[in-house]
JSON list of C-alpha atoms and ligand atoms in Angstrom, two decimals:
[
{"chain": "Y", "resi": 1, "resn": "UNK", "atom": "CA", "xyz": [90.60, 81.26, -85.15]},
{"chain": "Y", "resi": 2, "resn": "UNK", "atom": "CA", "xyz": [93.92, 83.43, -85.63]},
{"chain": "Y", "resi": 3, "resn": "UNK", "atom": "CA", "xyz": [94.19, 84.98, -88.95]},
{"chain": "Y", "resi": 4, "resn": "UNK", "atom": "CA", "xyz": [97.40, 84.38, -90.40]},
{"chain": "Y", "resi": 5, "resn": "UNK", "atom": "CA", "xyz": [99.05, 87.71, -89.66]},
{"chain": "Y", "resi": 6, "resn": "UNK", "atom": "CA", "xyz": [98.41, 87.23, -85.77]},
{"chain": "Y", "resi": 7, "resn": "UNK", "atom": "CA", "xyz": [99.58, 83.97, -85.99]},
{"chain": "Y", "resi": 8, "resn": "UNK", "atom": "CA", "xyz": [103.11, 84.98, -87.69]},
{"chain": "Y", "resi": 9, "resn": "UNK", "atom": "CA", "xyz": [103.51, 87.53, -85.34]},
{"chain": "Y", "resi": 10, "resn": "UNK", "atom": "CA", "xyz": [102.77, 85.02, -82.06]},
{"chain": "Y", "resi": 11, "resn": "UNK", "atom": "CA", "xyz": [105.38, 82.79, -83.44]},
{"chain": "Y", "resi": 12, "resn": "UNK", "atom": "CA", "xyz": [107.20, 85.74, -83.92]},
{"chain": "Y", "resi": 13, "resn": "UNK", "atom": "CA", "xyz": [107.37, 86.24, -80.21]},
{"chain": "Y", "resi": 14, "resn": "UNK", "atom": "CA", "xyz": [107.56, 82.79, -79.32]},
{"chain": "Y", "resi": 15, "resn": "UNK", "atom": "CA", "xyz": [110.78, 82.80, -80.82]},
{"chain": "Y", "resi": 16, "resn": "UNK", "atom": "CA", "xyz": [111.79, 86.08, -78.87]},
{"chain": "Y", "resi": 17, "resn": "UNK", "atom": "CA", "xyz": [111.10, 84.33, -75.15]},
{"chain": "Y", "resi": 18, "resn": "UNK", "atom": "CA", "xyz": [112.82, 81.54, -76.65]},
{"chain": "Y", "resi": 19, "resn": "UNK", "atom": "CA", "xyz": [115.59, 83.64, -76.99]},
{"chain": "Y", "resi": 20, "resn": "UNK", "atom": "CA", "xyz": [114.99, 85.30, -73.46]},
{"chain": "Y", "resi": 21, "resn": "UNK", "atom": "CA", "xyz": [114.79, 82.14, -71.59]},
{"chain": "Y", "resi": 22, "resn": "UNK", "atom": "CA", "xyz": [118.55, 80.87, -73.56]},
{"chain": "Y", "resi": 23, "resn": "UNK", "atom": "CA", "xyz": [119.88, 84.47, -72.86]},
{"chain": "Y", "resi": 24, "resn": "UNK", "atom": "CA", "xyz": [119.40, 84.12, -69.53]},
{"chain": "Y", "resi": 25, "resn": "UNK", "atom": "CA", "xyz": [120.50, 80.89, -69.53]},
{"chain": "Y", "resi": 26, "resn": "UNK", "atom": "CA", "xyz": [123.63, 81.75, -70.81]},
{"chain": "Y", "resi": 27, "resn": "UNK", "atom": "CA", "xyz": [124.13, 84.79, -68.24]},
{"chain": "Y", "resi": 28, "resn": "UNK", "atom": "CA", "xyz": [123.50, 82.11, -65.48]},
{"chain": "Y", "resi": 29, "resn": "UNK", "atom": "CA", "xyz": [125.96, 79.93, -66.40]},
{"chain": "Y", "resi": 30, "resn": "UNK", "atom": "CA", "xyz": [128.70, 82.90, -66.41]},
{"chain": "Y", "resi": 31, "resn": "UNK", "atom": "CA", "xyz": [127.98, 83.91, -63.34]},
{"chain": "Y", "resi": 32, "resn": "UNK", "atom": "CA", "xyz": [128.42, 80.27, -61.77]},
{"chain": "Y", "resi": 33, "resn": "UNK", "atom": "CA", "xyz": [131.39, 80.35, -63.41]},
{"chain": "Y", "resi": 34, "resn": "UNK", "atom": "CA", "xyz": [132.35, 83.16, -60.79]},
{"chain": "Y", "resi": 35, "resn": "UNK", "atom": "CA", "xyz": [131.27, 81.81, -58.60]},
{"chain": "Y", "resi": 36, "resn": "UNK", "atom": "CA", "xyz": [128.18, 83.91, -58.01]},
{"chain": "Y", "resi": 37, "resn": "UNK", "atom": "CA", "xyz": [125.63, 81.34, -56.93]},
{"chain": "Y", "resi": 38, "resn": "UNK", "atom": "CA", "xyz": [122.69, 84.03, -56.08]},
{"chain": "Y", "resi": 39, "resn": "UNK", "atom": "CA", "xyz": [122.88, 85.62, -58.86]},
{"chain": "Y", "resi": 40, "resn": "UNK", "atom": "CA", "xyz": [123.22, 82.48, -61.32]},
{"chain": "Y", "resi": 41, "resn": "UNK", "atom": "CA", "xyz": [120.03, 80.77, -59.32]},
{"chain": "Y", "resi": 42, "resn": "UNK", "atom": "CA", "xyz": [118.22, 84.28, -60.50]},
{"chain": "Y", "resi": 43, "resn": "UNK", "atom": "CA", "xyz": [119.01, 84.23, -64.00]},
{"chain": "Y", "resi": 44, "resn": "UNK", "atom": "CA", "xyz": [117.94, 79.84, -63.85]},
{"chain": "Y", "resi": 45, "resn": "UNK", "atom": "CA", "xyz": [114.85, 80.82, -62.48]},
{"chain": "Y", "resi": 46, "resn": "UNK", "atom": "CA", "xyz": [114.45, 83.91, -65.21]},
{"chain": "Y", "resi": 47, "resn": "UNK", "atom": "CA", "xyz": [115.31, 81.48, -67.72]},
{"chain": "Y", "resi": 48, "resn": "UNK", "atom": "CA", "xyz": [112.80, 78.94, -66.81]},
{"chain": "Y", "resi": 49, "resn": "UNK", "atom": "CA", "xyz": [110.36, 81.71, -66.52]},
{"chain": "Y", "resi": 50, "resn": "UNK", "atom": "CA", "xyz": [110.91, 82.84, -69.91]},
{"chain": "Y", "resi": 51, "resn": "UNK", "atom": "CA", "xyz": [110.38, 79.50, -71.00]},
{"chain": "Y", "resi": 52, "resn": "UNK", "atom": "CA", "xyz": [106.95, 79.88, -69.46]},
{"chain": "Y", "resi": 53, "resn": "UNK", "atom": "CA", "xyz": [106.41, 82.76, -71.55]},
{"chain": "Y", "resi": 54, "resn": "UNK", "atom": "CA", "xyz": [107.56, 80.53, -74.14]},
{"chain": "Y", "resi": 55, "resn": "UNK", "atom": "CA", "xyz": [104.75, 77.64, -73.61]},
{"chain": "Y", "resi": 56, "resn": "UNK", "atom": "CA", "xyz": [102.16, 79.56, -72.47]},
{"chain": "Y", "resi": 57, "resn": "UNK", "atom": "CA", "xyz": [102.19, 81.05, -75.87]},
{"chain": "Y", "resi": 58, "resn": "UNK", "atom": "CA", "xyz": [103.16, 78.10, -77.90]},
{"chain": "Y", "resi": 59, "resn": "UNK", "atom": "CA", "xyz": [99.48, 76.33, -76.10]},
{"chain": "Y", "resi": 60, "resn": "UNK", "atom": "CA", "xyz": [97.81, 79.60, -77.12]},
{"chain": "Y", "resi": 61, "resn": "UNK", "atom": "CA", "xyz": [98.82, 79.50, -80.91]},
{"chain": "Y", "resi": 62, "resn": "UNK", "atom": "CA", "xyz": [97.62, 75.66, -80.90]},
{"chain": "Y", "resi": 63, "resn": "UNK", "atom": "CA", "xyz": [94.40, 75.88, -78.83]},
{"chain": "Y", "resi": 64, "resn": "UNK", "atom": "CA", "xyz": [93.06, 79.13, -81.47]},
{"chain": "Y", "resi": 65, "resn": "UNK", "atom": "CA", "xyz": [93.47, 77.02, -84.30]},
{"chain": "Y", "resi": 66, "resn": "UNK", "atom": "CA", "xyz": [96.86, 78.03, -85.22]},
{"chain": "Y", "resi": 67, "resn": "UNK", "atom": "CA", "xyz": [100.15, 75.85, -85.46]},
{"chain": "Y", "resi": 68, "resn": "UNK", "atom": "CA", "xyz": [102.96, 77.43, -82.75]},
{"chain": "Y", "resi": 69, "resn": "UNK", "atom": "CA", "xyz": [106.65, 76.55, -84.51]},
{"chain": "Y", "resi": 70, "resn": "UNK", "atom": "CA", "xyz": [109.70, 75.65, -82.98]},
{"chain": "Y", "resi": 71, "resn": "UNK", "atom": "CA", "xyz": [112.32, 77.73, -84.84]},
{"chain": "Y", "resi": 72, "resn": "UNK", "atom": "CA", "xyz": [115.97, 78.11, -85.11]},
{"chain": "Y", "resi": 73, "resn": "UNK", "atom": "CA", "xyz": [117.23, 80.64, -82.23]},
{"chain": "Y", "resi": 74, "resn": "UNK", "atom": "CA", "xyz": [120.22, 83.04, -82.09]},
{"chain": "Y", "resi": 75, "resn": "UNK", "atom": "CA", "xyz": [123.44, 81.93, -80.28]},
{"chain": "Y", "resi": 76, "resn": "UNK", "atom": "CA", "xyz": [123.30, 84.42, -77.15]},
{"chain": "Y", "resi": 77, "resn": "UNK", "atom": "CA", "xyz": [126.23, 85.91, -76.25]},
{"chain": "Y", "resi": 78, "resn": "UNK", "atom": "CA", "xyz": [128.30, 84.34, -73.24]},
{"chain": "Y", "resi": 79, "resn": "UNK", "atom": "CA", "xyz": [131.01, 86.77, -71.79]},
{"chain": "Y", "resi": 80, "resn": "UNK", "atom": "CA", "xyz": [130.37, 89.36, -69.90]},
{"chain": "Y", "resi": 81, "resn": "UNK", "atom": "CA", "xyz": [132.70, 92.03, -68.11]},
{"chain": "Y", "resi": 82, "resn": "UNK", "atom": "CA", "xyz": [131.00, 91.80, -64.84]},
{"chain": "Y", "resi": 83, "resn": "UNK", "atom": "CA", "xyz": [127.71, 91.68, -63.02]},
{"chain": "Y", "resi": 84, "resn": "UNK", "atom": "CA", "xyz": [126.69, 95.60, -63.80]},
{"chain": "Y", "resi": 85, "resn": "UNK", "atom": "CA", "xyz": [127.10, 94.31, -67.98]},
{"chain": "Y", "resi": 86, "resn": "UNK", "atom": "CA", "xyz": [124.64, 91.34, -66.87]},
{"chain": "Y", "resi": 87, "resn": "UNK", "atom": "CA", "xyz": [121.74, 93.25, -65.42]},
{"chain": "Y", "resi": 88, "resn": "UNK", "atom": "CA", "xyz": [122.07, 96.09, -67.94]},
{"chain": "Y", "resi": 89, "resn": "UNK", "atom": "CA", "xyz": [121.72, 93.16, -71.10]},
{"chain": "Y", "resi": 90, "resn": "UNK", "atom": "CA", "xyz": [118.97, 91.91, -69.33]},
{"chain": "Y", "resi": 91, "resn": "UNK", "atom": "CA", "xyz": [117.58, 95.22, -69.01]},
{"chain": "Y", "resi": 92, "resn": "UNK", "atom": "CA", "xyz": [117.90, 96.41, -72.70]},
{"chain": "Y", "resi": 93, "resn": "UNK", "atom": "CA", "xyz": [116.85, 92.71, -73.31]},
{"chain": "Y", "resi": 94, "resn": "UNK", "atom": "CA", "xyz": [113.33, 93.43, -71.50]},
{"chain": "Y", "resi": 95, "resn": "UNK", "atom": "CA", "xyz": [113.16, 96.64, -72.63]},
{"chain": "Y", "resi": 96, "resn": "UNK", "atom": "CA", "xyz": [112.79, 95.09, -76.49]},
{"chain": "Y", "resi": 97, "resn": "UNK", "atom": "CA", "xyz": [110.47, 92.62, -75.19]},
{"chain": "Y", "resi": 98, "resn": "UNK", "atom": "CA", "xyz": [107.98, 95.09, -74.11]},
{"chain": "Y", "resi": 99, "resn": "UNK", "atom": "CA", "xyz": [108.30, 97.26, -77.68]},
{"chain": "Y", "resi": 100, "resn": "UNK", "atom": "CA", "xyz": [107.55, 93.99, -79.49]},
{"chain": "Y", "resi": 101, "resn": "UNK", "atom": "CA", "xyz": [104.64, 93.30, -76.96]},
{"chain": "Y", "resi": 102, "resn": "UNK", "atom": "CA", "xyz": [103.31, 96.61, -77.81]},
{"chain": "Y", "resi": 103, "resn": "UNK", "atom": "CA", "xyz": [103.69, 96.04, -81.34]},
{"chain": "Y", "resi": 104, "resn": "UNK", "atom": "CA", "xyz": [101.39, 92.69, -80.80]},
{"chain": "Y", "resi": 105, "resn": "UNK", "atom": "CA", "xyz": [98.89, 94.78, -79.15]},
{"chain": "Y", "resi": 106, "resn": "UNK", "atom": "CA", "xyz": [99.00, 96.95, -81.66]},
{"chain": "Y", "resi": 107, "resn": "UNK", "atom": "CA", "xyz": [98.18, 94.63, -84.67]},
{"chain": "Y", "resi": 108, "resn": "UNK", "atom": "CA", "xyz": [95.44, 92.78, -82.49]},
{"chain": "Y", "resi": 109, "resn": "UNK", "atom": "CA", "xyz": [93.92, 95.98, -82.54]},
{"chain": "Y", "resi": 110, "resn": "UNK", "atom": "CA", "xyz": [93.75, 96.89, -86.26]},
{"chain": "Y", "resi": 111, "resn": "UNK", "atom": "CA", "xyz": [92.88, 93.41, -87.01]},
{"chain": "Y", "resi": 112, "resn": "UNK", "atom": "CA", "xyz": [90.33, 93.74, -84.49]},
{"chain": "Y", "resi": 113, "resn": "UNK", "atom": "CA", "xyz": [91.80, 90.23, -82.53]},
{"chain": "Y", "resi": 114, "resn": "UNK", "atom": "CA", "xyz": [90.15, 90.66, -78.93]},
{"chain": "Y", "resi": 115, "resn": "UNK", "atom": "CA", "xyz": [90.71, 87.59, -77.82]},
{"chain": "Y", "resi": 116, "resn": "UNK", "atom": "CA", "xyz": [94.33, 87.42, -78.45]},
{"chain": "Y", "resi": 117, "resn": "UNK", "atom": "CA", "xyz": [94.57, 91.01, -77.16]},
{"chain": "Y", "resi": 118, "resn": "UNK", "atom": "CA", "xyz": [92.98, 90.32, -73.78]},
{"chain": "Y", "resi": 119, "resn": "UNK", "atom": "CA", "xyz": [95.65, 87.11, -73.36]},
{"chain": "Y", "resi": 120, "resn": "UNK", "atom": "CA", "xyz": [98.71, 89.58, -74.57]},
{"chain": "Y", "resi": 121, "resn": "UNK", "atom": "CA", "xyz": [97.52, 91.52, -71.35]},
{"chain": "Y", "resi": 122, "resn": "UNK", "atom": "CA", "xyz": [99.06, 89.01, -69.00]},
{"chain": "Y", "resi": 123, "resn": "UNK", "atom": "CA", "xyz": [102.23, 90.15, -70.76]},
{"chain": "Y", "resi": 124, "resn": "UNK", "atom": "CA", "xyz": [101.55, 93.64, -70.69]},
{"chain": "Y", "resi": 125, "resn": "UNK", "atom": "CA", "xyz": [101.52, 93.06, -66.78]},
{"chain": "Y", "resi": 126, "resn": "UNK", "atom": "CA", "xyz": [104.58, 90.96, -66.78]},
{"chain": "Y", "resi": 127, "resn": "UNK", "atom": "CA", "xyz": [107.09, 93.17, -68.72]},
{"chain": "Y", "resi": 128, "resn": "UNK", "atom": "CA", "xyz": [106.10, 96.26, -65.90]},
{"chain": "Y", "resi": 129, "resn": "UNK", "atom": "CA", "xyz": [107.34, 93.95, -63.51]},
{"chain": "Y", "resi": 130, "resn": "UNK", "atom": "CA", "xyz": [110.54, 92.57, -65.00]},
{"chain": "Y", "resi": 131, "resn": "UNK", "atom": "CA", "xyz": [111.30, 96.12, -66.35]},
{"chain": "Y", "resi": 132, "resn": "UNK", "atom": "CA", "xyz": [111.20, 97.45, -63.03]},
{"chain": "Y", "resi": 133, "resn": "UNK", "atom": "CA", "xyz": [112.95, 94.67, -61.31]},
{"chain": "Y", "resi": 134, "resn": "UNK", "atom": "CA", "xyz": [116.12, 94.43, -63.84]},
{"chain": "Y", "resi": 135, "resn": "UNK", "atom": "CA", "xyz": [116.26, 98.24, -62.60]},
{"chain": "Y", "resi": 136, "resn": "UNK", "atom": "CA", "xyz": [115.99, 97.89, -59.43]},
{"chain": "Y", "resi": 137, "resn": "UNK", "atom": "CA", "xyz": [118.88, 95.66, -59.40]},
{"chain": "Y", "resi": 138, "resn": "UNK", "atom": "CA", "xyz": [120.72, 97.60, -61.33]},
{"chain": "Y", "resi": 139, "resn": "UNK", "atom": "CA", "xyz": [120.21, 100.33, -58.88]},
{"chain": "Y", "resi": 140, "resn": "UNK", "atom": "CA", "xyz": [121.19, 98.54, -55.84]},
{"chain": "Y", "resi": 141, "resn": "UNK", "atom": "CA", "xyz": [124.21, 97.60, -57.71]},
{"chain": "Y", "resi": 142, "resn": "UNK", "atom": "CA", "xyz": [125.32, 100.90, -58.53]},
{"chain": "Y", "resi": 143, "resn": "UNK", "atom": "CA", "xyz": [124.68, 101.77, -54.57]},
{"chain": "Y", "resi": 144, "resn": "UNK", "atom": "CA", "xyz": [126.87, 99.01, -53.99]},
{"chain": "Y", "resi": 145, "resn": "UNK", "atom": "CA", "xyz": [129.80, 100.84, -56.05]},
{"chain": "Y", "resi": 146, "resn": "UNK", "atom": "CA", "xyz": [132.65, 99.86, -54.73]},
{"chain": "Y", "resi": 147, "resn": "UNK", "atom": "CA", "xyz": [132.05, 98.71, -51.58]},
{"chain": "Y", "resi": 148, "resn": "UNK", "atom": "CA", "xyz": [134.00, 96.32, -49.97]},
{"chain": "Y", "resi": 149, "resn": "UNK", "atom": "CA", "xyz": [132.24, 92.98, -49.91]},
{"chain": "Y", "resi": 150, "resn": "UNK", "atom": "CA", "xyz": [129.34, 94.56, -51.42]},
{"chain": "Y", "resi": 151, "resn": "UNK", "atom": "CA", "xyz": [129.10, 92.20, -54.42]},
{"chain": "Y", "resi": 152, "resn": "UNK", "atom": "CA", "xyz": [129.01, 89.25, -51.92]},
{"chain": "Y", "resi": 153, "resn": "UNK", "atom": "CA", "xyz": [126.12, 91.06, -49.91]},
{"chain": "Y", "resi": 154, "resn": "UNK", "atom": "CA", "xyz": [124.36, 90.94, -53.15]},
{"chain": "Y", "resi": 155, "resn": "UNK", "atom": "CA", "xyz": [125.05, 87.86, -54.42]},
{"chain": "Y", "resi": 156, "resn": "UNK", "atom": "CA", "xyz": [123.32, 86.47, -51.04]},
{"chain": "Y", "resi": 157, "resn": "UNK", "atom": "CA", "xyz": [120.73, 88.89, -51.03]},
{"chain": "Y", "resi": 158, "resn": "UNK", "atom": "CA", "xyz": [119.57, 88.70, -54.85]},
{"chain": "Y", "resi": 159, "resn": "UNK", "atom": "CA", "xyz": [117.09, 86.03, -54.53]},
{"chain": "Y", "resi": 160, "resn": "UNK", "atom": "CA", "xyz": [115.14, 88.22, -52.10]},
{"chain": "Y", "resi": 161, "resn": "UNK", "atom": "CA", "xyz": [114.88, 91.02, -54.58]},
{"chain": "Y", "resi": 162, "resn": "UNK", "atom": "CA", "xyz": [110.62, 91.24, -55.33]},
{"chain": "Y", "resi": 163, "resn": "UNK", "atom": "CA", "xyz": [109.14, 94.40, -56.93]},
{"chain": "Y", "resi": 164, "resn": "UNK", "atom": "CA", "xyz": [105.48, 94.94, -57.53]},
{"chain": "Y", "resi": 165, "resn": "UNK", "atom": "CA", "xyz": [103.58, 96.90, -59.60]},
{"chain": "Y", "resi": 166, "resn": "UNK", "atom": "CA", "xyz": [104.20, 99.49, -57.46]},
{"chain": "Y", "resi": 167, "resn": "UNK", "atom": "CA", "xyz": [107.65, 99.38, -56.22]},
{"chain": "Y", "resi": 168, "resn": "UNK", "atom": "CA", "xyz": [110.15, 97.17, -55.00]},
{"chain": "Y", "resi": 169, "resn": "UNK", "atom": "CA", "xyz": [110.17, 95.58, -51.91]},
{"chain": "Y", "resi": 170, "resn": "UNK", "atom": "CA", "xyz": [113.47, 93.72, -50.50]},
{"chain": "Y", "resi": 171, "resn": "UNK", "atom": "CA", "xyz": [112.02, 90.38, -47.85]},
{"chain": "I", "resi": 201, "resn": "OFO", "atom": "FE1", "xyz": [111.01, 88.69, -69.81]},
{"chain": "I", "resi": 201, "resn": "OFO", "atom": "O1", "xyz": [110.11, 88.47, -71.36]},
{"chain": "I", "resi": 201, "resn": "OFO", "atom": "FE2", "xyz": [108.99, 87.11, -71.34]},
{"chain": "I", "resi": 201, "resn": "OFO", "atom": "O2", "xyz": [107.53, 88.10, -71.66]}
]
């Protein structure tokens, strides 16, 4: 059984990939606007990941006892200056996602919640790996510069982008 604390705080963070997954959503459809189809079939797939997130919380919440809640989320912004601005929201993005993880962690601690801490590790795992792929896509677009061309090379190459715990690997 959650107590009610942990159970605030999961919604809490329900409503945060909630937010992630319509974020994304919203950077995908800007970028198919530009016609940038690799990068806008990245951020649909990060989106529908984050939805994940989403769910596999919500199901958590329910199956402890809890009751997971739908809320109202924020209107994510829609215009960006270019693809740099994209992967650099999405970075700051993740980077907030992993403080309020760690803040989750935290409280399972002190209210001594080992259950719901050993699921939260899944996303302890998860936000290494999205932190370290939003930069690693941020680097390879700052070695693209200005390059001629180089923002179609990356557009076709974006979807081949992996990283692992351990570094980044490009198929
Ligand atoms: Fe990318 O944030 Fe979910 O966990």
């Amino acid at each position: 059984m959650l107590s009610q604390k942990i159970e605030k705080a999961l919604n809490e963070q329900i409503k945060i990939e909630a937010e992630s997954s319509q974020f994304y959503l919203a950077m995908a459809s800007w970028a198919e606007g530009k016609g940038l189809e690799g990068v806008s079939q990245f951020l649909y797939q990060h989106s529908d990941e984050e939805r994940m997130h989403m769910l596999k919380l919500f199901k958590f919440v329910n199956e402890r006892g809890g009751q997971a809640i739908v809320s109202d989320l924020k209107a994510p912004s829609t215009n960006f200056e270019d693809v740099k601005e994209v992967f650099s929201k999405l970075l700051s993005h993740e980077t907030m996602v992993t403080n309020e993880i760690n803040k989750l962690i935290f409280l399972c601690l002190e209210e001594k919640d080992y259950t719901t801490h050993n699921f939260l590790q899944w996303y302890v795992s998860e936000q290494i790996e999205e932190e370290a792929l939003a930069r690693t896509i941020l680097d390879k677009l700052n070695l693209l510069g200005t390059v001629d061309g180089g923002l179609y090379m990356f557009d076709k190459d974006i979807l081949n982008i992996s990283v692992t715990n351990s570094g980044s690997t490009l198929a």
